[in-house]
Amino acid sequence: MNPGDRVRVERADRSYEGVLLPSSTDQQLVVKLEGGYNVGIDREDAAVDVLEQDVYEIDGASGDEDGGSAVEFDEELPTIALISTGGTIASTVDYRTGAVTAQFDAEDVLRAVPDLAGRANYRGRVVANILSENMEPPIWVELAEAVREEIEAGADGVVVMHGTDTMQYSASALAFMLETPVPVVFTGSQRSADRPSSDNVMNAVCAVEAAKSDCAEVMVCMHASESDDRCALHRGTRVRKNHTSRRDAFETIGADPLGEVDYDSESVTIRGDHQQRGEAELALAADLEEDVELLKFTPGMDPAYLDVAEGSAGLILEGTGLGHVHTDLIPRIEELIEDGTTVVMTSQCLEGRVCDRVYDTGRDLLEAGVIEAGDTLPGTAKVKLMWALANADSVPEAMETSLAGELQTRSTPWN
Amino acid sequence: MNPGDRVRVERADRSYEGVLLPSSTDQQLVVKLEGGYNVGIDREDAAVDVLEQDVYEIDGASGDEDGGSAVEFDEELPTIALISTGGTIASTVDYRTGAVTAQFDAEDVLRAVPDLAGRANYRGRVVANILSENMEPPIWVELAEAVREEIEAGADGVVVMHGTDTMQYSASALAFMLETPVPVVFTGSQRSADRPSSDNVMNAVCAVEAAKSDCAEVMVCMHASESDDRCALHRGTRVRKNHTSRRDAFETIGADPLGEVDYDSESVTIRGDHQQRGEAELALAADLEEDVELLKFTPGMDPAYLDVAEGSAGLILEGTGLGHVHTDLIPRIEELIEDGTTVVMTSQCLEGRVCDRVYDTGRDLLEAGVIEAGDTLPGTAKVKLMWALANADSVPEAMETSLAGELQTRSTPWN
C-alpha cells in the first residue's frame, strides 16, 4: 500500500474506508475518509486492504526547489500561492505527548488535502511554523513581503494558512500593508486533522475557491455555521474569533460577512462593496511602529498600568460604552499625550461606535487629545496604529478614516 | 399648570401632549408623552394648555425622612427598594453644556416615571451619583450593604439603577457578595430621558416587575430587542454590554437569557434553573481584595506590562483562543505565581471555554500554575477573583467552580 491508494483499514472492531495519506510517524496510518475528514489510526494490529491503487496522485517528495506543486500543472487553471505560517491547519497530532504541535509545511498540507487537486496550480511556501499565539509584528512583515512576491510572480490568488488564535490580527496587518489586485485569503482550522470534526479540508478548499474569485481583498475564510455546508468570507479588518472552540467561531462584527463559499457547488458569492480583481495596483507599505500597546479598562484598574505606556509611540484604550475610562485616569492620559504618545479610544463593547461627544467623561478625553477610532475593533485599531505611525502623514486623520474597511462610517452612534 | 397635569405644549410648529413632569431647570418643560417617553421643551415661546389637572399624583417634596414613596402606600402591593447609583437612567439633560450629567436621585426617577405607580410600594435610596465608568470596588461594597439593609427592612425585591458602562461588573460583584432571598434587578438606560427613543421608562417598569417575580437572582434587565416590546433578564455574571449605543446592547454570553418581561402584559417568564424566592437565606460576604488586575494579550505585547502585576494579589489574563499568550511570557508569569500572584486565564473570544490541555502553550501555562476560569467572562473573572481572594478557602477551587452561575460546566470545550 502507498499514499494515494484507496484502502479499508480494520482495527479494534472499527472499519475505515478512504484514501491513505502520508503520515509523519511510523506508528499510525492517516486515512482521508469519504466525508473529507482525515483520521489517524494506530498501525499496530490494523488490517489494511488496498481497494484501488493511486486514486490520488500524491507526491512523496519534499517539494521542488521552486516550491513546486504536488499536483500536475494545468494551464487552464489559475495559480494559487499557499503560504503557511503554522497553526492547526498545518499540523498533525503528535501522539507521543497527546497534544498538537505544528509540523506541516504548505507542501504537506497540500498532500494532506487531496481535495485541493484539480482546482488550481499551487505554489507552496513556508513563512513561519508557529502556533499563532506566538505571531509577532516582524512576522507580519515577512508574510506581507512573501504575499507580494507571490503576486509579483504571477499568483492569481493567495491562501495564507494561519493559526486561529491571532488570525484576525495578521489579516488586519496585511490589509493595511498591502494593496492587492488579487484575493488574499486567510484560513485555518479549529479542530486538528485527526478529529472526525476537523474543519481543515473544507476551510482549505473554500479558501482556494475564494482566492480564485474576483474579490481582491484581504479576507478570512472559515466555517459559516456548525454544518459542513459553507464558509463565510470576512473582511480581515472586521473579523473576530468569538468562540474558543466552535468551527464557526469567526464572525464579522457590526456588518454581514463580505460573502461566502458554498462547499458543494464551489460557488463564491460576494455581497456589497468590495475591491475587484485587478482594480488596485500591487503595493506594499510594510513598515510598522511596534511600540504600540493595548490596555483594556475595567473597574478598579490600577492607574500604574498607564505608566507602562510612558514613552510608547502609541496606546489603544479599550474603554467602556461609548469610549470611557475612570475620570481619575484622564490627567495621566493627557500627560502621556503631551509626552508624545498617540492615544486612541476603542470600546470593549466591540459592536457600535465610540462617541465621546455625549458624556462629560468623553468630552474630557477628547480635550485631552484622545483620538476616536469609530467602530474599529480594538485589536484592529492596535494593528492600524502600528501601521499609521510608520506610514501616515497625519495619524489622527488616518485613525478617523477607513483605510481597509476597518471603520464603517455612520452619522450617529444610535444605530 | 402643575406637575401631574395633562397638558398640550405648542412650540416652533410642533405640538406635544402628555403629563407635565417636574423639571430641574426653569428654562424647560418636561412632558411625559403618551408613548411613555419624556421630552424636554424649551419654555421660551412655548404655549401651554392644561387639558386635565392632577392626572398623576406627583409629590413635589424631596422625599420623606425614610426615603418615603411618591405614590400612595398600598398594603396589597409588594415593596420594592429602588437604589440609585447614577447613570443615564437617573439623569436629565444639562442644556447649558449640551451633554448629559447625572443629577437625579431615586426619588426623582420615581417622579419622572409615573408608570411605576400602582405596581409596588417604593422605598428610594441613593448609594452614589456617578457615571458608571467611575464605579469602583468600594462602591460595590456600599451597594451590597444597601441592598442587604433594604431586604432586611422587608423589601420584596430590589431595583438598582446603574449606568450601563460598567453595569455587568457591579452586577457580578453583587452576585458573588450576596445570598439573596429576593430578586435584585439592575437596570439602566442607553438613551437619556429627553430622547424620543429613551429606554428608561420601559426598563424601569420591567425591572420593577422582575423584582416582584420569584427569581431570586442578581439580574440585569434591559431591552431585549430594538422594539419596545420586552426586556431580557440576564444573569448578572453572564451578561455583557455588547454594543456602544443600541438599547438591546446587553446580551447573555454562551446561554439564553434567564428570562424576559413582556412590557404590554407585564408578565415575567423565567426559563431554566434559577434560585427561587425565599430559597436562600440573606447573607453578605462583602470583603474584596482590590489588588487584582486584568490584562488583555495581543500580538506584540510588551512583556513589561506583566511587571505591573508584580506584587499584586491577582491577575486575570485575557488570552487568545483556548487561553494562550505568547510563550515568551510564560516564564515571567511563572515568576509572578511563585511570588504569590494568583493568575487566572480567560479568553478574549468571550464565547466558549478556556482549555489549556490541548496545545503545548496551554499545558506550559498550567504547569506554571495558571488557573483556568472555564467559560467565565474575563470581566466577571476579575470581580470573582477579587471576591475569592478575600473569602474563599481555596482560590483555585473557587475559580474552577460556579459560585453564582458564572461558569457553565461542560465536559469538553468542543460544544
Coordinates of N, CA, C and O in Angstrom, one line a residue, chain A residues 88 97-101 131 133-137 140 165-166 168-169 189-192 195 226 240-246 290-302 304-305 308-309 315 318 320-328 347-354 357-361 363 378-379 382 386 413-415, chain B residues 88 97-101 131 133-137 140 165-166 168-169 189-191 195 226 240-246 290-302 304-305 308-309 315 318 320-328 347-354 357-363 378-379 382 386 413-415:
Chain A
T88 N -3.0 24.9 13.5 CA -3.7 23.6 13.5 C -3.9 23.2 12.1 O -3.7 22.0 11.8
T97 N 2.9 12.9 22.9 CA 2.6 13.7 24.0 C 1.1 13.9 24.2 O 0.6 14.4 25.2
G98 N 0.3 13.5 23.2 CA -1.1 13.6 23.3 C -1.6 15.0 22.9 O -2.7 15.4 23.0
A99 N -0.7 15.9 22.5 CA -1.1 17.3 22.2 C -0.8 17.5 20.7 O -0.2 16.7 20.0
V100 N -1.1 18.7 20.3 CA -0.9 19.1 18.9 C 0.2 20.0 18.8 O 0.3 21.0 19.4
T101 N 1.2 19.7 17.9 CA 2.3 20.6 17.7 C 2.4 20.8 16.2 O 2.1 20.0 15.4
L131 N 2.7 28.3 16.4 CA 1.3 28.4 16.9 C 1.0 29.9 16.9 O 1.9 30.7 17.2
E133 N -0.4 32.1 18.7 CA -0.2 33.0 19.8 C 1.2 33.5 19.9 O 1.5 34.5 20.5
N134 N 2.1 32.9 19.1 CA 3.5 33.4 19.0 C 3.7 34.3 17.8 O 4.8 34.7 17.6
M135 N 2.7 34.6 17.1 CA 2.8 35.6 16.0 C 3.2 36.9 16.5 O 2.8 37.4 17.5
E136 N 4.1 37.6 15.7 CA 4.7 38.9 16.1 C 4.7 39.8 14.9 O 4.8 39.4 13.8
P137 N 4.6 41.1 15.2 CA 4.7 42.1 14.1 C 5.8 41.8 13.1 O 5.5 41.9 11.8
W140 N 4.5 39.5 10.6 CA 3.5 40.1 9.6 C 4.3 40.7 8.5 O 3.8 40.6 7.3
D165 N -5.8 31.6 16.6 CA -5.8 32.5 17.8 C -5.6 33.9 17.4 O -6.3 34.8 18.0
T166 N -4.7 34.2 16.5 CA -4.4 35.6 16.2 C -4.6 35.9 14.7 O -4.0 36.9 14.2
Q168 N -7.0 37.1 13.1 CA -7.6 38.5 12.9 C -6.6 39.6 12.9 O -6.7 40.5 12.1
Y169 N -5.6 39.5 13.8 CA -4.6 40.5 13.9 C -3.7 40.5 12.6 O -3.4 41.5 12.0
S189 N -7.8 26.2 11.0 CA -8.6 25.1 11.4 C -8.8 25.1 12.9 O -7.9 25.4 13.7
Q190 N -10.0 24.9 13.4 CA -10.4 24.9 14.8 C -10.2 23.5 15.4 O -10.1 23.4 16.6
R191 N -10.2 22.5 14.5 CA -10.1 21.1 15.0 C -9.0 20.4 14.2 O -9.1 20.5 13.0
S192 N -8.1 19.8 14.9 CA -7.0 19.2 14.1 C -7.4 18.0 13.2 O -8.5 17.5 13.4
R195 N -9.2 14.7 14.0 CA -10.6 14.7 14.7 C -11.6 14.5 13.6 O -11.6 15.0 12.5
E226 N -22.2 25.6 12.0 CA -21.7 24.4 12.6 C -21.7 23.2 11.6 O -21.2 22.1 11.8
R240 N -13.5 38.7 13.9 CA -13.1 38.4 15.2 C -13.4 36.9 15.6 O -14.4 36.4 15.2
K241 N -12.4 36.3 16.3 CA -12.7 35.0 16.8 C -13.5 35.1 18.0 O -13.0 35.5 19.0
N242 N -14.8 34.7 17.9 CA -15.7 34.9 19.0 C -16.0 33.7 19.9 O -16.9 33.8 20.7
H243 N -15.4 32.6 19.6 CA -15.6 31.4 20.3 C -14.3 30.6 20.4 O -13.6 30.6 19.4
T244 N -14.1 30.0 21.6 CA -12.8 29.3 21.7 C -12.6 28.1 20.9 O -11.5 27.7 20.5
S245 N -13.8 27.4 20.6 CA -13.6 26.1 20.0 C -14.6 25.8 18.8 O -14.3 24.9 18.1
R246 N -15.6 26.5 18.7 CA -16.6 26.2 17.6 C -15.9 26.4 16.2 O -15.0 27.3 16.1
E290 N 6.3 49.3 16.1 CA 5.9 48.2 17.0 C 5.6 48.6 18.4 O 5.0 47.9 19.2
D291 N 6.0 49.8 18.8 CA 5.9 50.2 20.2 C 4.5 50.8 20.5 O 4.3 51.9 20.8
V292 N 3.5 49.9 20.3 CA 2.1 50.3 20.5 C 1.5 49.3 21.4 O 1.6 48.1 21.2
E293 N 0.8 49.7 22.4 CA 0.2 48.8 23.4 C -1.4 48.9 23.4 O -1.9 49.9 22.9
L294 N -2.0 47.9 23.9 CA -3.5 47.9 24.1 C -3.8 47.7 25.6 O -3.2 46.8 26.2
L295 N -4.7 48.5 26.1 CA -5.0 48.4 27.5 C -6.5 48.4 27.6 O -7.2 49.3 27.2
K296 N -7.0 47.4 28.3 CA -8.5 47.3 28.5 C -8.8 47.8 29.8 O -8.3 47.3 30.9
F297 N -9.7 48.8 29.9 CA -10.1 49.4 31.1 C -11.2 48.6 31.8 O -12.1 48.2 31.2
T298 N -11.0 48.3 33.1 CA -12.0 47.6 33.9 C -12.1 48.4 35.2 O -11.1 49.0 35.7
P299 N -13.3 48.3 35.9 CA -13.4 49.0 37.2 C -12.3 48.5 38.2 O -12.0 47.3 38.3
G300 N -11.7 49.5 38.9 CA -10.7 49.2 39.8 C -9.3 49.1 39.2 O -8.3 48.7 39.9
M301 N -9.2 49.5 37.9 CA -7.9 49.4 37.3 C -6.8 50.3 38.0 O -7.1 51.4 38.3
D302 N -5.7 49.7 38.2 CA -4.6 50.4 38.8 C -4.0 51.5 37.8 O -3.6 51.1 36.7
A304 N -1.3 52.7 37.6 CA 0.0 52.4 37.3 C 0.2 51.7 36.0 O 1.2 51.7 35.3
Y305 N -0.9 51.0 35.5 CA -0.8 50.4 34.2 C -0.5 51.4 33.1 O 0.1 51.1 32.1
V308 N 3.1 52.2 32.1 CA 3.8 51.3 31.1 C 3.8 51.9 29.7 O 4.7 51.6 28.9
A309 N 2.8 52.7 29.4 CA 2.8 53.4 28.1 C 3.7 54.6 28.0 O 3.8 55.2 26.9
L315 N -0.9 54.0 22.1 CA -1.7 53.3 23.1 C -3.1 53.2 22.7 O -3.7 54.2 22.4
E318 N -9.1 50.3 25.4 CA -10.4 49.6 25.2 C -11.3 50.1 26.4 O -11.3 49.5 27.4
T320 N -15.0 51.6 28.2 CA -16.4 51.1 28.4 C -17.3 51.9 27.5 O -17.0 53.0 27.1
G321 N -18.4 51.3 27.2 CA -19.5 52.0 26.5 C -19.1 52.8 25.3 O -18.4 52.3 24.4
L322 N -19.4 54.1 25.2 CA -19.1 54.9 24.1 C -17.7 55.3 24.0 O -17.2 56.0 23.1
G323 N -16.9 54.8 25.0 CA -15.4 55.1 25.0 C -15.0 55.8 26.2 O -14.5 56.9 26.1
H324 N -15.2 55.2 27.4 CA -14.9 55.9 28.6 C -13.9 55.1 29.4 O -13.7 53.9 29.3
V325 N -13.2 55.9 30.3 CA -12.4 55.3 31.4 C -12.7 56.1 32.7 O -13.4 57.1 32.6
H326 N -12.3 55.6 33.8 CA -12.5 56.4 35.0 C -11.9 57.8 34.8 O -10.8 57.9 34.3
T327 N -12.6 58.8 35.3 CA -12.2 60.1 35.1 C -10.8 60.4 35.8 O -10.1 61.3 35.3
D328 N -10.5 59.7 36.8 CA -9.3 59.9 37.5 C -8.1 59.6 36.6 O -7.0 60.0 36.9
S347 N -13.9 50.7 22.0 CA -14.8 50.2 23.0 C -14.8 48.7 23.2 O -14.8 47.9 22.2
Q348 N -14.8 48.3 24.5 CA -14.8 46.9 24.8 C -16.2 46.3 24.5 O -16.3 45.0 24.5
C349 N -17.2 47.1 24.1 CA -18.5 46.6 23.7 C -18.3 45.8 22.4 O -19.1 44.9 22.1
L350 N -17.3 46.2 21.6 CA -17.0 45.6 20.3 C -17.9 46.0 19.2 O -17.5 46.4 18.1
E351 N -19.3 46.0 19.5 CA -20.2 46.4 18.5 C -20.5 47.9 18.7 O -20.6 48.3 19.9
G352 N -20.7 48.7 17.7 CA -21.1 50.1 17.8 C -19.9 51.0 17.8 O -18.8 50.5 17.8
R353 N -20.2 52.3 17.7 CA -19.1 53.2 17.6 C -18.8 53.9 18.9 O -19.6 54.1 19.7
V354 N -17.5 54.2 19.0 CA -17.1 55.1 20.1 C -17.6 56.5 19.8 O -17.6 57.0 18.6
R357 N -18.6 62.6 22.4 CA -19.2 63.9 22.5 C -20.4 63.9 23.4 O -20.9 65.0 23.7
V358 N -20.9 62.8 23.8 CA -22.1 62.7 24.5 C -22.0 63.0 26.0 O -22.8 63.8 26.6
Y359 N -21.0 62.4 26.7 CA -20.9 62.5 28.1 C -19.7 63.3 28.5 O -18.7 63.4 27.7
D360 N -19.7 63.8 29.7 CA -18.6 64.7 30.2 C -17.3 63.9 30.1 O -16.3 64.5 29.7
T361 N -17.3 62.7 30.5 CA -16.0 61.9 30.5 C -15.4 61.9 29.1 O -14.2 62.1 29.0
R363 N -16.0 63.9 26.6 CA -15.5 65.2 26.1 C -14.2 65.6 26.8 O -13.3 66.2 26.2
P378 N -11.0 46.9 18.7 CA -9.7 47.2 19.4 C -8.5 46.6 18.9 O -7.4 47.3 18.7
G379 N -8.5 45.3 18.6 CA -7.3 44.6 18.1 C -6.9 45.2 16.7 O -5.7 45.4 16.4
K382 N -5.2 48.5 17.1 CA -3.8 48.4 17.5 C -2.9 48.2 16.3 O -1.9 48.9 16.1
M386 N -0.1 50.8 14.7 CA 1.3 50.5 14.4 C 1.6 50.9 12.9 O 2.7 51.4 12.7
P413 N -24.0 57.4 16.4 CA -23.8 56.0 17.0 C -25.1 55.4 17.4 O -25.1 54.2 17.7
W414 N -26.2 56.1 17.3 CA -27.5 55.5 17.7 C -28.1 54.6 16.6 O -29.3 54.8 16.2
N415 N -27.4 53.8 16.1 CA -27.9 52.9 15.0 C -28.6 51.7 15.6 O -28.4 51.3 16.7
Chain B
T88 N -27.3 57.2 33.2 CA -28.3 57.9 32.3 C -29.7 57.7 32.8 O -30.6 58.6 32.7
T97 N -24.7 72.8 28.7 CA -23.5 72.3 28.0 C -23.8 71.4 26.9 O -22.9 71.1 26.1
G98 N -25.0 71.0 26.8 CA -25.4 70.1 25.7 C -25.1 68.6 25.9 O -25.2 67.8 25.1
A99 N -24.6 68.3 27.1 CA -24.2 66.9 27.4 C -25.1 66.4 28.6 O -25.9 67.2 29.1
V100 N -24.9 65.2 28.9 CA -25.7 64.6 30.0 C -24.9 64.4 31.2 O -23.8 63.9 31.2
T101 N -25.4 65.0 32.3 CA -24.7 64.8 33.6 C -25.7 64.2 34.6 O -26.9 64.4 34.5
L131 N -21.4 58.6 37.0 CA -21.4 57.9 35.7 C -20.7 56.6 36.0 O -19.7 56.5 36.7
E133 N -18.6 54.7 34.5 CA -17.2 54.4 34.3 C -16.4 54.8 35.5 O -15.2 54.4 35.7
N134 N -17.0 55.5 36.5 CA -16.3 55.9 37.7 C -16.6 54.9 38.9 O -16.2 55.2 40.0
M135 N -17.4 53.9 38.6 CA -17.7 52.9 39.6 C -16.4 52.2 40.1 O -15.5 51.9 39.3
E136 N -16.3 52.0 41.4 CA -15.1 51.4 42.0 C -15.5 50.3 43.0 O -16.6 50.4 43.5
P137 N -14.6 49.3 43.2 CA -15.0 48.3 44.1 C -15.5 48.7 45.5 O -16.5 48.1 46.0
W140 N -19.1 49.1 45.2 CA -19.8 47.8 45.1 C -20.2 47.4 46.6 O -21.2 46.8 46.8
D165 N -22.4 51.5 31.4 CA -21.0 51.2 31.0 C -20.4 50.0 31.8 O -19.7 49.2 31.3
T166 N -20.6 50.0 33.1 CA -20.0 49.0 34.0 C -21.0 48.2 34.8 O -20.7 47.6 35.8
Q168 N -22.4 45.4 34.2 CA -22.1 44.0 34.3 C -21.1 43.7 35.4 O -21.2 42.6 36.0
Y169 N -20.1 44.6 35.6 CA -19.2 44.4 36.7 C -19.8 44.5 38.1 O -19.6 43.7 38.9
S189 N -30.2 52.8 31.3 CA -30.8 53.4 30.1 C -29.7 53.7 29.2 O -28.6 54.3 29.5
Q190 N -29.9 53.3 27.9 CA -28.9 53.6 26.9 C -29.1 55.0 26.2 O -28.3 55.5 25.6
R191 N -30.4 55.5 26.4 CA -30.7 56.8 25.8 C -31.3 57.7 26.9 O -32.3 57.2 27.6
R195 N -34.7 62.0 25.0 CA -34.7 61.5 23.6 C -35.9 60.7 23.3 O -36.4 60.0 24.1
E226 N -34.7 45.8 19.6 CA -34.8 47.2 19.3 C -36.2 47.8 19.4 O -36.4 49.0 19.3
R240 N -23.2 40.9 29.3 CA -22.2 41.8 28.7 C -22.8 42.9 27.9 O -23.7 42.6 27.1
K241 N -22.3 44.1 28.0 CA -22.7 45.1 27.1 C -22.0 45.0 25.8 O -20.8 45.2 25.7
N242 N -22.7 44.6 24.8 CA -22.1 44.2 23.5 C -22.2 45.3 22.4 O -21.7 45.0 21.3
H243 N -22.8 46.4 22.7 CA -22.9 47.4 21.7 C -22.8 48.8 22.4 O -23.3 48.9 23.6
T244 N -22.2 49.8 21.8 CA -22.0 51.0 22.5 C -23.3 51.8 22.7 O -23.4 52.5 23.7
S245 N -24.3 51.6 21.8 CA -25.4 52.6 21.8 C -26.8 51.9 21.7 O -27.8 52.6 22.0
R246 N -26.9 50.7 21.1 CA -28.2 50.1 21.0 C -28.9 49.9 22.3 O -28.3 49.6 23.3
E290 N -8.9 44.2 46.5 CA -9.0 45.1 45.3 C -7.8 45.0 44.4 O -7.8 45.5 43.3
D291 N -6.7 44.4 44.9 CA -5.4 44.4 44.1 C -5.4 43.3 43.1 O -4.5 42.4 43.1
V292 N -6.3 43.4 42.2 CA -6.5 42.4 41.1 C -6.5 43.2 39.8 O -7.3 44.1 39.6
E293 N -5.7 42.7 38.8 CA -5.7 43.4 37.5 C -6.2 42.5 36.4 O -6.2 41.3 36.6
L294 N -6.5 43.1 35.3 CA -6.9 42.3 34.1 C -6.0 42.8 32.9 O -5.9 44.0 32.7
L295 N -5.5 41.9 32.2 CA -4.5 42.2 31.1 C -5.0 41.4 29.9 O -5.1 40.2 29.9
K296 N -5.2 42.2 28.8 CA -5.6 41.5 27.6 C -4.4 41.3 26.7 O -3.7 42.3 26.3
F297 N -4.1 40.1 26.3 CA -2.9 39.8 25.5 C -3.3 40.1 24.0 O -4.3 39.6 23.5
T298 N -2.4 40.8 23.3 CA -2.5 41.0 21.9 C -1.1 40.8 21.3 O -0.1 41.0 22.0
P299 N -1.0 40.4 20.0 CA 0.3 40.2 19.4 C 1.2 41.4 19.6 O 0.7 42.6 19.4
G300 N 2.4 41.2 19.9 CA 3.4 42.3 20.1 C 3.3 43.0 21.5 O 3.9 44.0 21.7
M301 N 2.6 42.3 22.4 CA 2.5 42.9 23.7 C 3.9 43.0 24.4 O 4.7 42.1 24.4
D302 N 4.1 44.2 25.0 CA 5.4 44.4 25.7 C 5.3 43.6 27.0 O 4.4 43.7 27.8
A304 N 6.8 44.0 29.5 CA 6.8 44.9 30.7 C 5.5 45.1 31.3 O 5.4 45.4 32.5
Y305 N 4.4 44.9 30.6 CA 3.1 45.1 31.2 C 2.9 44.1 32.3 O 2.2 44.4 33.3
V308 N 3.8 45.1 35.9 CA 2.8 45.9 36.7 C 2.1 45.0 37.7 O 1.6 45.4 38.7
A309 N 2.0 43.7 37.4 CA 1.3 42.8 38.3 C 2.2 42.3 39.4 O 1.8 41.5 40.3
L315 N -4.2 38.4 39.1 CA -4.1 38.9 37.7 C -5.0 38.0 36.8 O -4.8 36.8 36.8
E318 N -6.5 37.8 29.7 CA -7.5 37.6 28.7 C -6.7 37.1 27.5 O -6.2 37.9 26.7
T320 N -5.7 34.5 24.1 CA -6.3 34.2 22.8 C -6.9 32.8 22.8 O -6.4 31.9 23.6
G321 N -7.8 32.5 21.9 CA -8.3 31.2 21.7 C -8.7 30.4 23.0 O -9.4 30.9 23.8
L322 N -8.1 29.2 23.1 CA -8.5 28.4 24.2 C -7.8 28.9 25.5 O -8.0 28.2 26.6
G323 N -7.0 30.0 25.5 CA -6.4 30.5 26.7 C -4.9 30.6 26.5 O -4.2 30.0 27.3
H324 N -4.4 31.3 25.5 CA -3.0 31.3 25.3 C -2.4 32.7 25.3 O -3.1 33.7 25.2
V325 N -1.1 32.8 25.6 CA -0.3 34.0 25.4 C 0.9 33.6 24.7 O 1.2 32.4 24.5
H326 N 1.7 34.6 24.2 CA 3.0 34.3 23.6 C 3.8 33.5 24.6 O 3.9 33.8 25.8
T327 N 4.4 32.4 24.1 CA 5.2 31.5 25.0 C 6.3 32.2 25.7 O 6.7 31.8 26.8
D328 N 6.8 33.3 25.1 CA 7.9 34.1 25.8 C 7.5 34.7 27.1 O 8.3 35.0 27.9
S347 N -10.6 33.9 28.1 CA -10.3 34.1 26.7 C -11.0 35.3 26.1 O -12.2 35.6 26.4
Q348 N -10.3 36.0 25.3 CA -10.8 37.2 24.6 C -11.9 36.8 23.6 O -12.6 37.7 23.1
C349 N -12.0 35.5 23.3 CA -13.1 35.1 22.4 C -14.4 35.4 23.0 O -15.4 35.6 22.3
L350 N -14.5 35.4 24.3 CA -15.7 35.7 25.1 C -16.6 34.5 25.1 O -17.1 34.1 26.2
E351 N -16.9 33.8 24.0 CA -17.7 32.6 24.0 C -16.8 31.4 24.0 O -15.8 31.4 23.4
G352 N -17.3 30.4 24.7 CA -16.6 29.1 24.8 C -15.7 29.1 26.0 O -15.5 30.1 26.7
R353 N -15.1 27.9 26.2 CA -14.4 27.6 27.4 C -12.9 27.8 27.1 O -12.4 27.4 26.1
V354 N -12.1 28.2 28.2 CA -10.7 28.1 28.2 C -10.4 26.6 28.4 O -11.0 25.9 29.1
R357 N -5.4 22.2 28.0 CA -4.8 20.8 27.9 C -4.5 20.5 26.5 O -3.9 19.4 26.2
V358 N -4.9 21.2 25.5 CA -4.9 20.8 24.1 C -3.5 21.1 23.5 O -3.0 20.3 22.8
Y359 N -3.0 22.3 23.6 CA -1.8 22.8 23.0 C -0.7 22.9 24.0 O -0.9 23.1 25.1
D360 N 0.5 22.9 23.4 CA 1.7 23.0 24.2 C 1.7 24.3 25.1 O 2.0 24.2 26.3
T361 N 1.4 25.4 24.5 CA 1.4 26.7 25.2 C 0.5 26.6 26.4 O 0.9 27.0 27.5
G362 N -0.7 26.0 26.2 CA -1.6 25.9 27.3 C -1.1 25.0 28.4 O -1.2 25.3 29.6
R363 N -0.5 23.9 28.0 CA 0.0 23.0 29.1 C 1.2 23.6 29.8 O 1.3 23.4 31.0
P378 N -14.2 37.4 31.1 CA -13.0 38.0 31.7 C -13.3 39.0 32.8 O -12.7 39.0 33.8
G379 N -14.3 39.9 32.5 CA -14.6 40.9 33.5 C -15.2 40.3 34.8 O -14.9 40.7 35.9
K382 N -12.5 38.8 36.8 CA -11.8 39.8 37.7 C -12.5 40.1 39.0 O -11.9 40.0 40.0
M386 N -11.3 39.0 42.9 CA -11.3 39.9 44.0 C -12.1 39.4 45.2 O -11.6 39.5 46.3
P413 N -14.6 21.4 25.6 CA -14.8 22.8 25.0 C -15.4 22.7 23.6 O -15.8 23.7 23.0
W414 N -15.5 21.5 23.0 CA -15.9 21.4 21.6 C -17.4 21.3 21.5 O -18.0 20.5 20.9
N415 N -18.0 22.3 22.1 CA -19.5 22.3 22.0 C -20.0 23.1 20.8 O -19.2 23.9 20.3

